[in-house]
Amino acid sequence: MAGEEGGTTVGALMMPFMAVLVSSMWPPPCHSILSRNQRMSLFKPTVDGVLNVMRSCCKAKTVKRIIYTSTTGTIGIQQQPPTHYDESVWTDVDFCRTTKMFAWMYFVAKTEAEKAAWKFAEENGLDLVTIQPSSVIGPFITPNRPPCTENALALITKNRAFYTMLAQSHAVNVDDVCNAHIYLFEHPQAAGRYICSSHSFTIYDVANSLSKKYPEYDIQTKFEGIDESLKPIPCPSKKLLDLGFRFKFNPEEYDVGDLFAEAIEACREKRG
């Protein structure tokens, strides 16, 4: 079943002994100029939607485990970025509200929703496991390009609004995210939060790889205001890997340009 309300989409798959919960909210382009009441109208449905599905899981009395799709956006937004990220870190929502960076409402809504989910699970004895994917790249079935795909296309479309997001970033293929959901549902020792991210990179890593793969697009490899010596901030999936999971698109065989190429080729196919 699936429901949609106020920019929030919440879906659940409930069968005997299983529940998979997905929550998403992406702010509209004018999010920075919304009034306080308008912003609250986006935050509240995100939290309420998650809790409503969890209440249904409680009422069903047959749900063994809830797999909740969160995001590294609930981890990675800090006033002073750490040397690396792990599952113990939470996004600083006060910093988001003060700074109002691009997509800040998304980070706040997702963080508050996940914290509410953990509180509800603890109070009601539910077995909750959350997955924190980074930027999910790959083929898509929606009629419009998802935000992560726009991000992947930015160096080709020359959409400079995304360059700061690509400066130091993380990504994972959509197939690996789907496989991780199944793996964590089935694994008896799965517990807590799990980062699901295969690649950490800088905009220079992406540009250098894509410029070789797609010379016809004349992709720039120099970026004013972005330090060329910038290093990726690790966002390791160590906890997930320690449980035995393996990425299909692993960094030993695929570079970040290969991930982005999956989205680029999907767009070319749709256009063709």
Tab-separated table of C-alpha atoms in Angstrom:
chain	number	residue	atom	x	y	z
A	1	MET	CA	0.000	0.000	0.000
A	2	ALA	CA	1.149	3.570	-0.552
A	3	GLY	CA	-0.039	6.995	0.445
A	4	GLU	CA	0.947	10.541	-0.409
A	5	GLU	CA	0.375	13.702	1.605
A	6	GLY	CA	1.934	17.161	1.689
A	7	GLY	CA	5.039	16.313	-0.312
A	8	THR	CA	5.661	13.189	1.713
A	9	THR	CA	5.462	9.720	0.248
A	10	VAL	CA	5.257	6.800	2.627
A	11	GLY	CA	5.041	3.234	1.417
A	12	ALA	CA	4.955	-0.035	3.302
A	13	LEU	CA	5.024	-3.635	2.246
A	14	MET	CA	3.458	-5.770	4.963
A	15	MET	CA	3.277	-9.543	4.834
A	16	PRO	CA	3.436	-12.073	7.646
A	17	PHE	CA	6.639	-11.420	9.571
A	18	MET	CA	7.867	-8.658	7.288
A	19	ALA	CA	7.608	-4.901	6.846
A	20	VAL	CA	9.602	-2.605	4.624
A	21	LEU	CA	9.082	1.087	5.204
A	22	VAL	CA	10.195	3.856	2.887
A	23	SER	CA	9.860	7.549	3.690
A	24	SER	CA	10.931	10.408	1.482
A	25	MET	CA	10.474	14.156	1.271
A	26	TRP	CA	12.295	16.427	-1.121
A	27	PRO	CA	11.895	20.213	-0.650
A	28	PRO	CA	10.463	22.320	-3.456
A	29	PRO	CA	12.817	24.703	-5.304
A	30	CYS	CA	11.555	27.670	-3.269
A	31	HIS	CA	12.138	25.970	0.102
A	32	SER	CA	14.393	28.772	1.357
A	33	ILE	CA	11.593	31.383	1.213
A	34	LEU	CA	8.764	29.361	2.751
A	35	SER	CA	7.105	30.698	5.895
A	36	ARG	CA	7.471	28.890	9.218
A	37	ASN	CA	3.922	27.460	8.903
A	38	GLN	CA	4.627	26.260	5.375
A	39	ARG	CA	7.844	24.580	6.526
A	40	MET	CA	6.018	22.858	9.388
A	41	SER	CA	3.441	21.594	6.883
A	42	LEU	CA	6.317	19.681	5.243
A	43	PHE	CA	8.049	18.456	8.404
A	44	LYS	CA	4.987	17.140	10.227
A	45	PRO	CA	3.668	14.808	7.487
A	46	THR	CA	7.133	13.295	7.125
A	47	VAL	CA	7.212	12.285	10.791
A	48	ASP	CA	3.508	11.425	11.002
A	49	GLY	CA	3.676	9.287	7.864
A	50	VAL	CA	6.447	7.139	9.322
A	51	LEU	CA	4.697	6.750	12.665
A	52	ASN	CA	1.351	5.902	11.026
A	53	VAL	CA	2.894	2.979	9.161
A	54	MET	CA	4.683	1.813	12.310
A	55	ARG	CA	1.397	1.913	14.227
A	56	SER	CA	-0.129	-0.273	11.514
A	57	CYS	CA	2.765	-2.698	11.991
A	58	CYS	CA	1.965	-2.873	15.702
A	59	LYS	CA	-1.709	-3.515	15.036
A	60	ALA	CA	-0.906	-6.294	12.550
A	61	LYS	CA	0.911	-8.241	15.306
A	62	THR	CA	2.666	-10.338	12.640
A	63	VAL	CA	5.475	-7.949	11.724
A	64	LYS	CA	8.850	-9.358	12.684
A	65	ARG	CA	11.127	-6.539	11.503
A	66	ILE	CA	10.797	-3.080	9.983
A	67	ILE	CA	13.389	-2.017	7.431
A	68	TYR	CA	13.362	1.768	7.267
A	69	THR	CA	14.990	3.635	4.387
A	70	SER	CA	16.700	6.667	5.859
A	71	THR	CA	19.631	8.553	4.314
A	72	THR	CA	23.187	9.638	5.062
A	73	GLY	CA	21.541	13.053	5.181
A	74	THR	CA	20.636	12.103	8.778
A	75	ILE	CA	24.365	11.687	9.494
A	76	GLY	CA	26.485	13.941	7.326
A	77	ILE	CA	25.403	17.527	7.982
A	78	GLN	CA	27.647	19.036	10.622
A	79	GLN	CA	28.971	22.496	11.395
A	80	GLN	CA	32.430	20.968	11.781
A	81	PRO	CA	32.578	17.899	9.510
A	82	PRO	CA	34.345	14.936	11.167
A	83	THR	CA	37.287	13.136	9.610
A	84	HIS	CA	34.888	10.290	8.810
A	85	TYR	CA	31.241	9.401	9.337
A	86	ASP	CA	29.725	6.384	11.049
A	87	GLU	CA	26.326	5.277	12.307
A	88	SER	CA	26.770	6.935	15.719
A	89	VAL	CA	26.690	10.421	14.164
A	90	TRP	CA	23.469	12.421	13.741
A	91	THR	CA	22.929	15.467	11.538
A	92	ASP	CA	22.912	18.752	13.444
A	93	VAL	CA	19.354	19.959	12.764
A	94	ASP	CA	19.924	23.233	14.620
A	95	PHE	CA	22.835	23.975	12.274
A	96	CYS	CA	20.578	23.153	9.299
A	97	ARG	CA	17.841	25.480	10.522
A	98	THR	CA	20.307	28.289	11.155
A	99	THR	CA	22.289	27.956	7.934
A	100	LYS	CA	19.407	27.002	5.601
A	101	MET	CA	21.733	25.396	3.078
A	102	PHE	CA	20.402	23.758	-0.084
A	103	ALA	CA	17.908	20.985	0.809
A	104	TRP	CA	18.101	21.823	4.529
A	105	MET	CA	14.436	20.949	5.075
A	106	TYR	CA	15.038	17.492	3.650
A	107	PHE	CA	17.877	16.904	6.124
A	108	VAL	CA	15.812	18.146	9.073
A	109	ALA	CA	12.679	16.203	8.112
A	110	LYS	CA	14.517	12.944	7.533
A	111	THR	CA	16.512	13.266	10.759
A	112	GLU	CA	13.459	14.038	12.853
A	113	ALA	CA	11.499	11.222	11.208
A	114	GLU	CA	14.202	8.650	11.880
A	115	LYS	CA	14.613	9.737	15.496
A	116	ALA	CA	10.847	9.487	15.959
A	117	ALA	CA	10.924	5.997	14.429
A	118	TRP	CA	13.618	4.853	16.857
A	119	LYS	CA	11.703	6.272	19.819
A	120	PHE	CA	8.474	4.570	18.712
A	121	ALA	CA	10.244	1.249	18.091
A	122	GLU	CA	11.805	1.309	21.560
A	123	GLU	CA	8.531	2.173	23.266
A	124	ASN	CA	6.571	-0.513	21.395
A	125	GLY	CA	9.104	-3.337	21.245
A	126	LEU	CA	9.513	-3.266	17.456
A	127	ASP	CA	12.598	-4.671	15.723
A	128	LEU	CA	13.685	-1.665	13.655
A	129	VAL	CA	16.648	-1.603	11.266
A	130	THR	CA	17.501	1.542	9.313
A	131	ILE	CA	19.507	1.885	6.117
A	132	GLN	CA	21.395	5.108	5.431
A	133	PRO	CA	22.069	5.203	1.672
A	134	SER	CA	24.183	8.002	0.294
A	135	SER	CA	23.342	9.527	-3.105
A	136	VAL	CA	21.538	6.694	-4.917
A	137	ILE	CA	22.687	6.501	-8.532
A	138	GLY	CA	21.458	4.318	-11.380
A	139	PRO	CA	18.492	3.577	-13.638
A	140	PHE	CA	15.116	5.005	-12.583
A	141	ILE	CA	11.480	4.252	-13.430
A	142	THR	CA	9.928	7.612	-12.566
A	143	PRO	CA	8.775	9.886	-15.404
A	144	ASN	CA	10.992	12.706	-14.138
A	145	ARG	CA	14.630	12.523	-13.176
A	146	PRO	CA	15.159	12.023	-9.407
A	147	PRO	CA	17.272	14.648	-7.592
A	148	CYS	CA	20.199	12.251	-7.271
A	149	THR	CA	20.132	11.749	-11.019
A	150	GLU	CA	20.181	15.505	-11.561
A	151	ASN	CA	23.215	15.529	-9.302
A	152	ALA	CA	24.882	12.812	-11.391
A	153	LEU	CA	24.185	14.755	-14.594
A	154	ALA	CA	25.372	18.115	-13.254
A	155	LEU	CA	28.793	18.065	-14.930
A	156	ILE	CA	27.171	17.282	-18.274
A	157	THR	CA	24.254	19.726	-17.956
A	158	LYS	CA	26.586	22.384	-16.467
A	159	ASN	CA	24.205	22.751	-13.513
A	160	ARG	CA	26.541	24.609	-11.176
A	161	ALA	CA	24.003	24.580	-8.342
A	162	PHE	CA	25.067	20.973	-7.696
A	163	TYR	CA	28.824	21.567	-7.800
A	164	THR	CA	29.112	22.326	-4.091
A	165	MET	CA	27.248	19.103	-3.311
A	166	LEU	CA	29.685	17.168	-5.493
A	167	ALA	CA	32.754	18.815	-3.956
A	168	GLN	CA	32.986	16.098	-1.290
A	169	SER	CA	30.291	13.479	-1.648
A	170	HIS	CA	29.279	9.818	-1.469
A	171	ALA	CA	27.280	7.523	-3.740
A	172	VAL	CA	25.893	4.013	-4.101
A	173	ASN	CA	24.194	2.144	-6.942
A	174	VAL	CA	20.450	1.594	-6.680
A	175	ASP	CA	20.887	-2.185	-7.108
A	176	ASP	CA	23.118	-2.306	-4.037
A	177	VAL	CA	20.595	-0.337	-1.980
A	178	CYS	CA	17.817	-2.772	-2.942
A	179	ASN	CA	20.024	-5.762	-2.143
A	180	ALA	CA	20.976	-4.257	1.213
A	181	HIS	CA	17.301	-3.986	2.193
A	182	ILE	CA	16.766	-7.676	1.527
A	183	TYR	CA	20.023	-8.660	3.203
A	184	LEU	CA	19.267	-6.746	6.409
A	185	PHE	CA	15.740	-8.079	6.564
A	186	GLU	CA	16.945	-11.671	6.287
A	187	HIS	CA	20.045	-11.509	8.489
A	188	PRO	CA	19.205	-12.572	12.069
A	189	GLN	CA	21.962	-10.404	13.597
A	190	ALA	CA	20.987	-7.179	11.834
A	191	ALA	CA	20.374	-4.378	14.351
A	192	GLY	CA	20.544	-0.601	14.455
A	193	ARG	CA	21.611	1.803	11.709
A	194	TYR	CA	23.594	0.830	8.596
A	195	ILE	CA	25.377	3.197	6.243
A	196	CYS	CA	24.994	1.926	2.680
A	197	SER	CA	27.565	3.792	0.591
A	198	SER	CA	30.162	2.287	-1.711
A	199	HIS	CA	32.060	5.359	-2.960
A	200	SER	CA	33.484	8.494	-1.352
A	201	PHE	CA	34.843	11.049	-3.803
A	202	THR	CA	35.434	14.671	-4.777
A	203	ILE	CA	34.129	16.584	-7.757
A	204	TYR	CA	37.565	16.190	-9.332
A	205	ASP	CA	37.314	12.400	-9.138
A	206	VAL	CA	33.974	12.517	-10.945
A	207	ALA	CA	35.086	15.065	-13.530
A	208	ASN	CA	38.290	13.240	-14.422
A	209	SER	CA	36.484	9.922	-14.837
A	210	LEU	CA	33.504	11.251	-16.806
A	211	SER	CA	35.643	13.428	-19.080
A	212	LYS	CA	37.369	10.252	-20.279
A	213	LYS	CA	34.146	8.269	-20.623
A	214	TYR	CA	32.244	11.059	-22.403
A	215	PRO	CA	34.700	13.303	-24.289
A	216	GLU	CA	31.841	14.510	-26.504
A	217	TYR	CA	30.363	16.472	-23.576
A	218	ASP	CA	33.465	18.600	-22.962
A	219	ILE	CA	33.247	18.091	-19.182
A	220	GLN	CA	35.236	20.637	-17.214
A	221	THR	CA	37.896	19.371	-14.827
A	222	LYS	CA	38.768	22.665	-13.091
A	223	PHE	CA	36.417	24.346	-10.645
A	224	GLU	CA	36.839	27.868	-9.370
A	225	GLY	CA	36.572	28.079	-5.590
A	226	ILE	CA	36.964	24.319	-5.025
A	227	ASP	CA	40.403	23.287	-3.779
A	228	GLU	CA	42.065	20.749	-6.073
A	229	SER	CA	43.794	19.162	-3.072
A	230	LEU	CA	40.425	18.368	-1.472
A	231	LYS	CA	40.172	14.801	-0.179
A	232	PRO	CA	37.038	12.657	0.144
A	233	ILE	CA	35.520	12.352	3.609
A	234	PRO	CA	35.158	8.612	4.300
A	235	CYS	CA	31.617	7.401	4.878
A	236	PRO	CA	32.351	3.696	5.268
A	237	SER	CA	29.808	0.903	5.221
A	238	LYS	CA	32.002	-1.087	7.609
A	239	LYS	CA	29.115	-2.209	9.800
A	240	LEU	CA	27.202	-3.499	6.780
A	241	LEU	CA	30.272	-5.197	5.306
A	242	ASP	CA	31.165	-6.755	8.659
A	243	LEU	CA	27.750	-8.404	8.584
A	244	GLY	CA	28.736	-10.093	5.332
A	245	PHE	CA	27.147	-7.838	2.723
A	246	ARG	CA	29.080	-7.206	-0.500
A	247	PHE	CA	28.527	-4.409	-3.000
A	248	LYS	CA	27.917	-5.384	-6.601
A	249	PHE	CA	29.327	-1.991	-7.636
A	250	ASN	CA	32.348	-2.095	-5.352
A	251	PRO	CA	35.114	0.544	-5.506
A	252	GLU	CA	37.736	-2.101	-6.296
A	253	GLU	CA	36.081	-2.794	-9.678
A	254	TYR	CA	34.069	0.362	-10.387
A	255	ASP	CA	35.144	3.963	-9.969
A	256	VAL	CA	32.689	6.760	-9.203
A	257	GLY	CA	32.431	7.591	-12.900
A	258	ASP	CA	31.069	4.099	-13.497
A	259	LEU	CA	28.303	4.778	-10.981
A	260	PHE	CA	27.416	8.084	-12.594
A	261	ALA	CA	27.525	6.470	-16.053
A	262	GLU	CA	24.689	4.153	-14.979
A	263	ALA	CA	22.429	7.193	-14.487
A	264	ILE	CA	23.701	8.942	-17.606
A	265	GLU	CA	23.018	5.915	-19.791
A	266	ALA	CA	19.545	5.529	-18.290
A	267	CYS	CA	18.772	9.118	-19.293
A	268	ARG	CA	20.123	8.570	-22.797
A	269	GLU	CA	17.950	5.488	-23.189
A	270	LYS	CA	14.840	7.353	-22.063
A	271	ARG	CA	15.610	10.234	-24.391
A	272	GLY	CA	16.230	7.839	-27.271
